[in-house]
Coordinates of C-alpha atoms (C1' of nucleotides) in Angstrom, one line a residue:
Chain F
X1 CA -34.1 21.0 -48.4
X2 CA -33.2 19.0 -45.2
X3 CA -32.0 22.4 -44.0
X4 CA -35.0 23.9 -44.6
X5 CA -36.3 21.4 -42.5
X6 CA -33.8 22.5 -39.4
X7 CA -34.3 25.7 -40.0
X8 CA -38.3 25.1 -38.4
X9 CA -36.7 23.8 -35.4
X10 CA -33.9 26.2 -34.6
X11 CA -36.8 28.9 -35.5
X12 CA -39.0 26.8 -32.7
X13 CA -36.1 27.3 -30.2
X14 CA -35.2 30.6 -30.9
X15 CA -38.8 31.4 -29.5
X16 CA -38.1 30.6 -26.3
X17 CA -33.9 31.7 -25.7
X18 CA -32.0 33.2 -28.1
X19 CA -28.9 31.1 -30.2
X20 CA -25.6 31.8 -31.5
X21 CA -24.1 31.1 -34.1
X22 CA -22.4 27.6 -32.7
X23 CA -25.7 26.8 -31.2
X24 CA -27.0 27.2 -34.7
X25 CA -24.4 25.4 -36.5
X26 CA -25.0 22.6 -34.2
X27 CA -28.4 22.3 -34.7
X28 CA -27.8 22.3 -38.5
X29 CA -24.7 19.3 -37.9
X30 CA -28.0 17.3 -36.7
X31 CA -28.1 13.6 -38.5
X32 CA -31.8 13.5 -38.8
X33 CA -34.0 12.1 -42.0
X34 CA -37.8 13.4 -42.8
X35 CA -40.7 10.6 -42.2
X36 CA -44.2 10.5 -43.2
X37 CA -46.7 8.9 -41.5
X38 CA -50.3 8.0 -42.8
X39 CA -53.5 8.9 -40.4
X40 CA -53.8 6.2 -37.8
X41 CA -50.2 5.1 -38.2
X42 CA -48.6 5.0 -34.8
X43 CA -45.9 6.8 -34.2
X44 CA -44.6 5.6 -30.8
X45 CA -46.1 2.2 -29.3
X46 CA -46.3 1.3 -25.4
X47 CA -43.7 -0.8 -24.7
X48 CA -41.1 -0.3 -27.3
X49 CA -37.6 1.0 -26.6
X50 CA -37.2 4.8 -28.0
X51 CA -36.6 4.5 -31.9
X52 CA -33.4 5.5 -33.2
X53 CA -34.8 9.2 -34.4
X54 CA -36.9 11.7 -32.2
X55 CA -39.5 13.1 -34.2
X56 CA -40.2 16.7 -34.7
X57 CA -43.8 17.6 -36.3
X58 CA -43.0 19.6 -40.2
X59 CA -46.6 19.6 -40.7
X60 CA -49.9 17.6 -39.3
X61 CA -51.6 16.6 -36.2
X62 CA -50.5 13.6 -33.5
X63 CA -51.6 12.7 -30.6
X64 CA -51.0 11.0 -27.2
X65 CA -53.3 8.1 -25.9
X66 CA -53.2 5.5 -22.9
X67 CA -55.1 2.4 -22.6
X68 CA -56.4 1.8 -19.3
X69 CA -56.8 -2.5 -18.3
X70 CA -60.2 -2.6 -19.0
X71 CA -59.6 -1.0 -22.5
X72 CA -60.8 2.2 -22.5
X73 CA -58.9 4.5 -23.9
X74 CA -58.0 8.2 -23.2
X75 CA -55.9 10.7 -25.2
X76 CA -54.0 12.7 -23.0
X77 CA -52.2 15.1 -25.6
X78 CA -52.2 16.3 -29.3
X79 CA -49.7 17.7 -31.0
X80 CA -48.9 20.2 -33.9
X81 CA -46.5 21.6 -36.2
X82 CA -43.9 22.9 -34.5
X83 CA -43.7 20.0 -31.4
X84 CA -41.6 17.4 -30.4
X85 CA -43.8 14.6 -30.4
X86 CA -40.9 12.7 -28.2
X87 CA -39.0 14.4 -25.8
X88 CA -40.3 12.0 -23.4
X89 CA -38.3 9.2 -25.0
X90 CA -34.5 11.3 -25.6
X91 CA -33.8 9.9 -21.8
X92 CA -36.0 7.4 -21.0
X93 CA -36.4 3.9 -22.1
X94 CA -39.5 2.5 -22.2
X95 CA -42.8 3.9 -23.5
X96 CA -45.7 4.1 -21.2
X97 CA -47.8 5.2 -24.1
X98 CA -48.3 5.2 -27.5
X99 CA -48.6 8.2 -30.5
X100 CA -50.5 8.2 -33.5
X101 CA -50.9 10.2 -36.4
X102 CA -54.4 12.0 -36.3
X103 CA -53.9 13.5 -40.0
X104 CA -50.8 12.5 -42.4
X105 CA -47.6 13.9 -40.5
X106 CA -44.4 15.1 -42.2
X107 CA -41.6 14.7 -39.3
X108 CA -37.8 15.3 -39.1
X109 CA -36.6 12.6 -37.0
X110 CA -33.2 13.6 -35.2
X111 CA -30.9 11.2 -34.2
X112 CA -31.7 10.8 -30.9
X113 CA -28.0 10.3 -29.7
X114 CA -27.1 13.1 -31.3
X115 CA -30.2 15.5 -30.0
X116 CA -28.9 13.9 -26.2
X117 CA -25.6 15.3 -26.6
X118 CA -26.7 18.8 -28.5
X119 CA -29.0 19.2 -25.4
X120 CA -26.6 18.0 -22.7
X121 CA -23.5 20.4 -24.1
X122 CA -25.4 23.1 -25.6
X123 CA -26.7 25.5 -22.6
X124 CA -28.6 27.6 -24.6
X125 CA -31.0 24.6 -26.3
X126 CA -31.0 23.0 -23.5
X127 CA -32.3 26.3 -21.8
X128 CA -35.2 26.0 -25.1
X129 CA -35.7 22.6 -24.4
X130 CA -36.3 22.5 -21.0
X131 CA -39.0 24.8 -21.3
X132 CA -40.5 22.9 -24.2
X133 CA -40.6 19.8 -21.4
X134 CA -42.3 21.9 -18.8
X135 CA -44.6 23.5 -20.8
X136 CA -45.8 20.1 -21.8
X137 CA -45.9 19.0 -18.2
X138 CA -47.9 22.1 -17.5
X139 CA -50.2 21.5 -20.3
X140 CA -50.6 18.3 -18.6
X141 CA -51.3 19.7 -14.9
X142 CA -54.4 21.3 -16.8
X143 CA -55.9 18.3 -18.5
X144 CA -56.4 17.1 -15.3
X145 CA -58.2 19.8 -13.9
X146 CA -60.5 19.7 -17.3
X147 CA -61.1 16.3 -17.2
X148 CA -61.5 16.2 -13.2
X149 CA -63.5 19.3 -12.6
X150 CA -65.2 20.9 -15.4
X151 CA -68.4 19.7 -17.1
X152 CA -68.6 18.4 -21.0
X153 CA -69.6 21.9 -22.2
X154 CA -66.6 23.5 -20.6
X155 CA -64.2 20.7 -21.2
X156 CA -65.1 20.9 -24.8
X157 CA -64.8 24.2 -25.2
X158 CA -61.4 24.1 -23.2
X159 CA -60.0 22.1 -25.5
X160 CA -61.1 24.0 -28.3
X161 CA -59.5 27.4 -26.6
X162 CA -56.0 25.0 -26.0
X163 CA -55.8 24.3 -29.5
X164 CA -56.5 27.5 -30.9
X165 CA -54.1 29.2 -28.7
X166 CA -51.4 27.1 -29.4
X167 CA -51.7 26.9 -33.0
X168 CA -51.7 30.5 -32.9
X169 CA -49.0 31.0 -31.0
X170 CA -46.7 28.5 -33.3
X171 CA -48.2 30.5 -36.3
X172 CA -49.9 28.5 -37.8
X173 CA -53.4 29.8 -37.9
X174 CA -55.1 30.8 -41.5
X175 CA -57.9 33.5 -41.3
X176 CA -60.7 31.2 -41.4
X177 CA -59.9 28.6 -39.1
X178 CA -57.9 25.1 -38.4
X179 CA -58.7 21.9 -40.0
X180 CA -59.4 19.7 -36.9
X181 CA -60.2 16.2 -38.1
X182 CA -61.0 15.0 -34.5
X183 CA -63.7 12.3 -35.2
X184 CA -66.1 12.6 -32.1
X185 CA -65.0 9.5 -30.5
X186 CA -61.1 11.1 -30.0
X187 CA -62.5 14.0 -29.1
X188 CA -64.9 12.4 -26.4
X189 CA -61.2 10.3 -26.0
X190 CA -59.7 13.8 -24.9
X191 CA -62.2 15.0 -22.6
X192 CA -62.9 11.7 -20.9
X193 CA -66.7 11.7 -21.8
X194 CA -68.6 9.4 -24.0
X195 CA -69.1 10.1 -27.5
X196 CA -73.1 10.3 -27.5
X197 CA -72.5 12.7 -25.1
X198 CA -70.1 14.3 -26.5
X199 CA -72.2 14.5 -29.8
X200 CA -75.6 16.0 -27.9
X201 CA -73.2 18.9 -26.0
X202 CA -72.1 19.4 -29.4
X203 CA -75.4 19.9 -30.8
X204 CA -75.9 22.4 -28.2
X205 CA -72.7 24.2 -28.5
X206 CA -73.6 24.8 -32.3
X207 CA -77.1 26.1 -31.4
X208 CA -75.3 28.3 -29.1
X209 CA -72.9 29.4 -32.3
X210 CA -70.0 28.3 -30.0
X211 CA -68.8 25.9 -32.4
X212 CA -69.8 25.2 -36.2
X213 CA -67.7 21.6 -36.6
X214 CA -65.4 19.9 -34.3
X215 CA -63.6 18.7 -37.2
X216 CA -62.8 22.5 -38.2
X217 CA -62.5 25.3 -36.0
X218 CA -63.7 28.1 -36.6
X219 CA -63.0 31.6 -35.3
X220 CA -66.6 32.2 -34.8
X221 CA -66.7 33.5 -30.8
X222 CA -63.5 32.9 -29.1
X223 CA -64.2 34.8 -26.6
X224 CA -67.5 33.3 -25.3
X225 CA -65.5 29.3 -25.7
X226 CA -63.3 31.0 -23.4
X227 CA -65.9 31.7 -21.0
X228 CA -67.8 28.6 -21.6
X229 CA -64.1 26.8 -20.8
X230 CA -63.0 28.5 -18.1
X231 CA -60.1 28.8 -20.1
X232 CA -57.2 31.2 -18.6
X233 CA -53.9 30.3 -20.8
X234 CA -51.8 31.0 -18.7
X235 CA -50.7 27.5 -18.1
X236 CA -49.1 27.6 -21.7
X237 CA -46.5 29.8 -21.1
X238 CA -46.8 31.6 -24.7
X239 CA -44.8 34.6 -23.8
X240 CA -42.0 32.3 -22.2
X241 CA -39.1 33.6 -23.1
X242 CA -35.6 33.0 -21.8
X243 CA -35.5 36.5 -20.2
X244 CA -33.9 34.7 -16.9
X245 CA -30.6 35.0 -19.1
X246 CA -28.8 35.4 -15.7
X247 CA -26.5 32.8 -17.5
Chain X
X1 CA -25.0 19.3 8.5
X2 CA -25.5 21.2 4.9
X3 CA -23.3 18.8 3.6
X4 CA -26.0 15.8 4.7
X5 CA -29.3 17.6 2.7
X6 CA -26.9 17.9 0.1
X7 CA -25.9 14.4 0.1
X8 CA -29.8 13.5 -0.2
X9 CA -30.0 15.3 -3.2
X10 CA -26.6 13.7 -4.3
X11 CA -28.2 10.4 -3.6
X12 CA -31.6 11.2 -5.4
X13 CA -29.4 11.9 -9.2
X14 CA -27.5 8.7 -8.2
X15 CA -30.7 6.8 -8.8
X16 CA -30.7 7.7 -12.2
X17 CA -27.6 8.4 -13.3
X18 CA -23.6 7.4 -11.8
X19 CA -21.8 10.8 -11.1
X20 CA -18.3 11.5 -11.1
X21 CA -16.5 13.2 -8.5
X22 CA -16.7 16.0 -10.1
X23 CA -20.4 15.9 -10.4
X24 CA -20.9 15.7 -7.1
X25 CA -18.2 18.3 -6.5
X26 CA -20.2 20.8 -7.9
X27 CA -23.5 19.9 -6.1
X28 CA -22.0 20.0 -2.9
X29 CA -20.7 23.0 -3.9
X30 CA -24.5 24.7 -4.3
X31 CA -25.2 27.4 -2.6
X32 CA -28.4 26.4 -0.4
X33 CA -30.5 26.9 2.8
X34 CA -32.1 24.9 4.7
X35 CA -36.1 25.5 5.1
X36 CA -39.5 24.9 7.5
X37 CA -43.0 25.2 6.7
X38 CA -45.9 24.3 8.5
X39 CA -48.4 22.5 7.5
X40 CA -51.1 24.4 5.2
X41 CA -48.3 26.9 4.4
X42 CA -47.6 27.9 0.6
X43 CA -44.5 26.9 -0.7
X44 CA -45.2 28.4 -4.5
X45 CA -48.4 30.7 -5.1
X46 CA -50.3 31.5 -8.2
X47 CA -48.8 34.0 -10.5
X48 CA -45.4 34.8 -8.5
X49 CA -42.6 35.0 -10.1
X50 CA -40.2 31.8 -9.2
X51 CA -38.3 32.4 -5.7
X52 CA -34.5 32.5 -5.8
X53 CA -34.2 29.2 -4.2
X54 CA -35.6 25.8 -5.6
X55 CA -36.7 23.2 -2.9
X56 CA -36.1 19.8 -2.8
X57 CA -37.9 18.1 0.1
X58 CA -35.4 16.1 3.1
X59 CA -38.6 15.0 4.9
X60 CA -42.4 15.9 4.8
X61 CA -45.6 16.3 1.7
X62 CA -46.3 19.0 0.0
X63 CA -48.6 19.0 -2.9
X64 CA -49.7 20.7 -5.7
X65 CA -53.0 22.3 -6.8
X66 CA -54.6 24.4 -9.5
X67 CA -57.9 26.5 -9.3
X68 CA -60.8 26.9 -12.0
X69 CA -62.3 30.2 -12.0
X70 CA -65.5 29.0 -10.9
X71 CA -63.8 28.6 -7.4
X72 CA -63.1 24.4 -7.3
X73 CA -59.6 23.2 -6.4
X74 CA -57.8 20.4 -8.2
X75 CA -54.7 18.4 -6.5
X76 CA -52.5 17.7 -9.5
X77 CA -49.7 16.4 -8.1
X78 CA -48.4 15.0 -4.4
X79 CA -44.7 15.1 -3.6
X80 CA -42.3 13.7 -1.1
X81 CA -38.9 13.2 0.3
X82 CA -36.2 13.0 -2.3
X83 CA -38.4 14.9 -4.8
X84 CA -37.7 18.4 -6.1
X85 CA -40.9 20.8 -5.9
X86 CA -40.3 22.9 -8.2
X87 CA -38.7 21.8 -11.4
X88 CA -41.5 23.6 -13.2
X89 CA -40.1 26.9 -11.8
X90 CA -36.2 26.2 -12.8
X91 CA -36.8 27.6 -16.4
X92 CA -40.0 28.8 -16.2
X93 CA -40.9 32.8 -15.4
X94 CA -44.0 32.4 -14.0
X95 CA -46.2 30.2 -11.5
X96 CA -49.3 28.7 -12.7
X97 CA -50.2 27.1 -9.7
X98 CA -49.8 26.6 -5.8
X99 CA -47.8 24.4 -4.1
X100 CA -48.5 23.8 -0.2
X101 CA -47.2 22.0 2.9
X102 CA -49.7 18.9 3.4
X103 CA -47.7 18.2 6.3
X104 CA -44.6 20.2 8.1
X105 CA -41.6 20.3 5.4
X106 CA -38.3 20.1 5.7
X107 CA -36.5 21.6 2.4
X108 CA -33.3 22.3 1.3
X109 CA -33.8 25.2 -0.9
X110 CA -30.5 25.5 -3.8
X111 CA -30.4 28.3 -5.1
X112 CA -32.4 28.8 -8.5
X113 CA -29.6 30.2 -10.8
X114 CA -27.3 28.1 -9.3
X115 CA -29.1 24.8 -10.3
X116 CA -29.6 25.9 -13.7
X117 CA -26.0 26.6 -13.9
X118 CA -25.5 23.0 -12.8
X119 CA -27.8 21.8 -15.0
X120 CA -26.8 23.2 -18.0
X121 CA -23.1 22.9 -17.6
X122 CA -23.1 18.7 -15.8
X123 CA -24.2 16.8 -18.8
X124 CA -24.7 13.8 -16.1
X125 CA -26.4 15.8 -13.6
X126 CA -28.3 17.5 -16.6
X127 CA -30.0 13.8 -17.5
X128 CA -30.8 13.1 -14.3
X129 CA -32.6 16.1 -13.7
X130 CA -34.4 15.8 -17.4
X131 CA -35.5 11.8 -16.1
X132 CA -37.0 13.5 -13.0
X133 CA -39.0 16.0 -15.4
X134 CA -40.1 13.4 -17.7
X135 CA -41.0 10.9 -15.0
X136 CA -43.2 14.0 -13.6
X137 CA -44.6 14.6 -17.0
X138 CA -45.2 10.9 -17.1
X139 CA -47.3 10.7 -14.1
X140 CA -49.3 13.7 -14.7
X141 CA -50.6 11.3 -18.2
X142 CA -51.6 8.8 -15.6
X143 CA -53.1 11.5 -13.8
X144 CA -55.3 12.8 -16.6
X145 CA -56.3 9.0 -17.8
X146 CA -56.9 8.2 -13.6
X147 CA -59.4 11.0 -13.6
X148 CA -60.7 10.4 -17.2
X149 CA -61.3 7.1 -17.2
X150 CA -61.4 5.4 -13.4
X151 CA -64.3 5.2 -11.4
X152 CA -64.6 6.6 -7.8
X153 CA -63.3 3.4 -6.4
X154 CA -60.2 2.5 -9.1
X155 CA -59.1 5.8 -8.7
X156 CA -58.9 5.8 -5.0
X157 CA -57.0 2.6 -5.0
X158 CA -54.7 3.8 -8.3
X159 CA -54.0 7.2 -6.2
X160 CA -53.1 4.5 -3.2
X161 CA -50.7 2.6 -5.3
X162 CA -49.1 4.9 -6.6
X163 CA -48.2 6.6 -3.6
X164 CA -47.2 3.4 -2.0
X165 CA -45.0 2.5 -4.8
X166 CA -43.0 5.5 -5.3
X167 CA -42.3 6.4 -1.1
X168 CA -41.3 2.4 -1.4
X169 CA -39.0 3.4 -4.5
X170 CA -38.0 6.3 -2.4
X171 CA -36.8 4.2 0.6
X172 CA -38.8 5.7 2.9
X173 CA -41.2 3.2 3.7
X174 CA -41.5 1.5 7.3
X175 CA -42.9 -1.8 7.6
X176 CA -45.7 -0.4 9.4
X177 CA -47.1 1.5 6.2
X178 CA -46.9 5.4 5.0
X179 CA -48.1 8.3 7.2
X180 CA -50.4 10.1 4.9
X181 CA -52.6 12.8 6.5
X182 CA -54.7 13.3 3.4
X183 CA -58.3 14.4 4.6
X184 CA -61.2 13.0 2.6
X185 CA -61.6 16.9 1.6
X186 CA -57.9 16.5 0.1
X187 CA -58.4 13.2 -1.0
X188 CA -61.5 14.3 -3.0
X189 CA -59.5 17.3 -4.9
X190 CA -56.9 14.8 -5.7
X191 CA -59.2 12.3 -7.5
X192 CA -61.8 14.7 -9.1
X193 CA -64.7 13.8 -6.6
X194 CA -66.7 15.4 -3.9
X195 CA -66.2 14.7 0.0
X196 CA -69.5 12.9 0.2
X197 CA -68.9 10.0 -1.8
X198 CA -65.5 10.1 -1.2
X199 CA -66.7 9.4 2.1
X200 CA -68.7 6.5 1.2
X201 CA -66.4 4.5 -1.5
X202 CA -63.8 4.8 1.3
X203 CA -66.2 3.0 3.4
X204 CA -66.8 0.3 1.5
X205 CA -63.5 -0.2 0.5
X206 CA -62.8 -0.1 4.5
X207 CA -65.2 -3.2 4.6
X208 CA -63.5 -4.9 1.6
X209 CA -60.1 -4.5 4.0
X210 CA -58.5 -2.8 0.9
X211 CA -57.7 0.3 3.3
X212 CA -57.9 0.7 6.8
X213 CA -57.7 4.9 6.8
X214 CA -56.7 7.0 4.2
X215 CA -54.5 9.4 6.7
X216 CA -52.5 6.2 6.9
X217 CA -51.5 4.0 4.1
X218 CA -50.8 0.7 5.8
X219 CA -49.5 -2.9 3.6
X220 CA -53.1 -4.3 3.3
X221 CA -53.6 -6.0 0.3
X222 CA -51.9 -3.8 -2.0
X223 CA -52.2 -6.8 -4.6
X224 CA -56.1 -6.2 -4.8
X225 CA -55.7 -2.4 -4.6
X226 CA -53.4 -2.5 -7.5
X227 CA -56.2 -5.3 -9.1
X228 CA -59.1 -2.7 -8.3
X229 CA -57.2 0.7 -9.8
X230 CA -56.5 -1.1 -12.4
X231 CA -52.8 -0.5 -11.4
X232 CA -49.8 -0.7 -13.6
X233 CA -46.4 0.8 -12.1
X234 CA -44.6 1.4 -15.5
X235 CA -45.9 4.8 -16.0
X236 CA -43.6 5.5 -12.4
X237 CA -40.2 4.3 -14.5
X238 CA -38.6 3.2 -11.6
X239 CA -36.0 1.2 -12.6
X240 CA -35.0 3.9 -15.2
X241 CA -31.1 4.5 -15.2
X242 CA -29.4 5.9 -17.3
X243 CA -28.4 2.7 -19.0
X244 CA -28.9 4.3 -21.8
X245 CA -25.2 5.9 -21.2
X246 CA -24.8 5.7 -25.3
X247 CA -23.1 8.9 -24.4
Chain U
dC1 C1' -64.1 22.2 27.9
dG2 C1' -65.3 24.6 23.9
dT3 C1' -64.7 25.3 19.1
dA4 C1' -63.3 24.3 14.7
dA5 C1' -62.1 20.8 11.5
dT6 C1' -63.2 16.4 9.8
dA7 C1' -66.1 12.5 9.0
dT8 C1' -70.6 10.5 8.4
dT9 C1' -75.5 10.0 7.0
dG10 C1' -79.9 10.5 4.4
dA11 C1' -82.8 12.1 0.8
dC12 C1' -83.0 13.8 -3.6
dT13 C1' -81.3 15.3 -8.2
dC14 C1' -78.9 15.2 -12.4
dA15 C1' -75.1 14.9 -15.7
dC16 C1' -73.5 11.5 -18.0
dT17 C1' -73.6 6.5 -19.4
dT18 C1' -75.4 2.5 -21.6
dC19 C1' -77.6 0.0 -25.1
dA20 C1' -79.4 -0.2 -29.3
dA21 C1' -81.0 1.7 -33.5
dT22 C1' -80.9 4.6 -37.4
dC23 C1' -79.0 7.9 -40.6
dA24 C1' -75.5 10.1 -43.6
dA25 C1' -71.4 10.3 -46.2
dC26 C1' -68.1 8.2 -48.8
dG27 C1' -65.1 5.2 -51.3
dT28 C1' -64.9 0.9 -53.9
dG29 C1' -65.7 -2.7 -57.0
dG30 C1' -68.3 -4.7 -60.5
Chain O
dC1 C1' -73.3 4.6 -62.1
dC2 C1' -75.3 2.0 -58.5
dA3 C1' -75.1 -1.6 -54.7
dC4 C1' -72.7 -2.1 -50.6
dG5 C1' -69.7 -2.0 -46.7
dT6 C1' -67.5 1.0 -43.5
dT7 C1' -66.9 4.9 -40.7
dG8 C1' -68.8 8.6 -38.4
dA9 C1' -72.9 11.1 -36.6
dT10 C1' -77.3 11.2 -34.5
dT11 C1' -81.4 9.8 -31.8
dG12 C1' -84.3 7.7 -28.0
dA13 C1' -85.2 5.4 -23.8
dA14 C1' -83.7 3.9 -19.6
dG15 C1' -80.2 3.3 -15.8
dT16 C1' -76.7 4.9 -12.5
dG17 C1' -72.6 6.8 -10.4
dA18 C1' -71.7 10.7 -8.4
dG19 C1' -73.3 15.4 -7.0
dT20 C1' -76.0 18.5 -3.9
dC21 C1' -77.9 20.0 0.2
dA22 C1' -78.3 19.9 4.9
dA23 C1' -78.0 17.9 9.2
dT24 C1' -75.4 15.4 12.7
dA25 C1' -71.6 12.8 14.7
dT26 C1' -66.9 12.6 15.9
dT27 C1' -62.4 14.0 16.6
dA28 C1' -58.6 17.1 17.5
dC29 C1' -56.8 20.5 19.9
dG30 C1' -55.7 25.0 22.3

DNA sequence: CGTAATATTGACTCACTTCAATCAACGTGG
DNA sequence: CCACGTTGATTGAAGTGAGTCAATATTACG
């Protein structure tokens, strides 16, 4: 049962470099516990030390959100099954940020000591985990060109493309769609737009028969929200694999 | 002479993390070249495969950009002395963006498999190097919510401040103020705007006596900038040491 | 000294915001 | 089973920050 749950992230790793055995083992020695969270419950606040356990997603939807001084609010990342909601806090101390659970979450928390010292004596997860960080970081480098360049239809359907693409990728797409439940308030909180506006783009994407419901996505014209988005996904390094085993 | 860039780098992990002689044994053991380019040249293009060296800047800017397909450029990130470039390309395959020379740049290039044998093998080098990449990560979050959420003027000043803060962190600041030869053109793809009213917020921020010039960041009254971007250094996590040495 | 790059200006437009209702869906308690 | 509160979605009217276009200064520099 708690094996079954380290089995999800050695099988997350092993996309990206390939484990032995000992790597394997190690990950499996991991002192970790499975969480739940309830929608809206935060997961990581601004300001607190990192908790004892870095969080892994089993199943559900977080996401990422700064406040700015004058209070508005902007989410900068959402995450899914197969993530590491924290690998911001296994070496530093303070969070700038907080996370919150967008659906109820299922997590394996790892000991966080113990997840510094597989990654710092392990080569190959460290190899897995260093591309986990810098895939995030380029996942970031685009949310600023979507928020900074493009307009609300194409940040919107940018998004939309992001999503799908990763959820894919992590396999964890059903035929007929994701379930989504992005209010449109966090979703006009992703794309830095207001949510009336957000709500009348909307209107128009689903005349076009972009979208059908932000709150599920649909497969219903990928190709044309790709398009509409601009959206080149590249910058998520799906087919990343540790093929630079020059180790 | 080798031995100095190296000790620069040396000094850079030391920041974060204390090394043992046999750390810094092995870094001054890297194999490494030293490296020019001019100003405008392109230090990492689009779609290359990483080069064999990574570069770690001794003296000079370089900066980061991405393209949308419909032909606008986005600044995403600006980097100087004491910063490595290229993290991003350490375990990654594949460039998803460009990096260029905003001024002439003095580099120490290590070589790439090298590093990553370093890194994977020098559990103390290894956390400083993951704080750098999380401290990157962090700032690209500001970067998203500065673009997001700021208007033309707070996100001048917030782009100002931070740049101030971290070549001050850096120790390379002279009394005098920062030599910054950001064009309004460059200044606008940083901060999501156009030239034109770039042009005209700097101007009235000029008459405010927030600024003086953008190509030159001088000690104004970085208390009201920091007021007007809505300024908060904690995303920068520059005290961040490894106090956290629960290892 | 000429030419290109950078900065500045003016007039006009527009995508997005703001403010303020209203509507719809849904769970809850009586 | 219905009144009611709450959350999310929608609408309308009016305002504005920033963009666009196009011209002109200004500076840098070979």
């Amino acid at each position: 049962m708690f094996d079954s749950a380290l089995e999800l992230v050695v099988r997350k790793l092993e996309t990206r470099v390939g484990l032995s055995p000992d790597d394997r083992q190690a990950i499996f020695a991991l002192p970790h516990v499975l969480r739940t969270y309830s929608a809206t419950d935060y997961v990581i606040r601004d300001g607190e030390p990192p908790r004892q356990h870095c969080d892994f997603i089993l199943d559900g939807i977080a996401f990422r959100q700064k406040m700015t001084v004058d209070g508005s609010r902007q989410i900068v990342s959402i995450h899914f099954s197969g993530d590491f909601i924290d690998l911001q806090h296994l070496f530093l101390n303070t969070a700038d940020h907080n996370v919150e659970a967008l659906t109820s979450l299922k997590v394996i928390g790892i000991e966080r000591t113990a997840l510094q010292q597989l990654v710092l004596q392990f080569p190959a997860v460290a190899r897995a985990m260093w591309i986990e960080a810098l895939v995030d970081s380029s996942i970031y480098r685009e949310w600023v060109v979507n928020v900074a360049r493009r307009d609300a239809r194409a940040r919107i359907a940018h998004l939309v493309c992001e999503i799908w693409s990763r959820v894919k990728a992590a396999g964890f797409l059903n035929p007929q769609g994701l379930k989504l439940p992005l209010t449109q308030v966090q979703l006009a909180d992703a794309v830095g737009l207001t949510t009336v506006h957000v709500n009348r783009v909307l209107q128009s994407m689903r005349s076009e028969r972009l979208i059908k419901d932000q709150r599920h996505v649909e497969p219903l014209n990928m190709a044309a929200l790709a398009e509409a988005g601009g959206f080149d996904p590249r910058y998520l390094h799906l087919e990343q694999t540790s093929s630079a085993n020059a180790s």
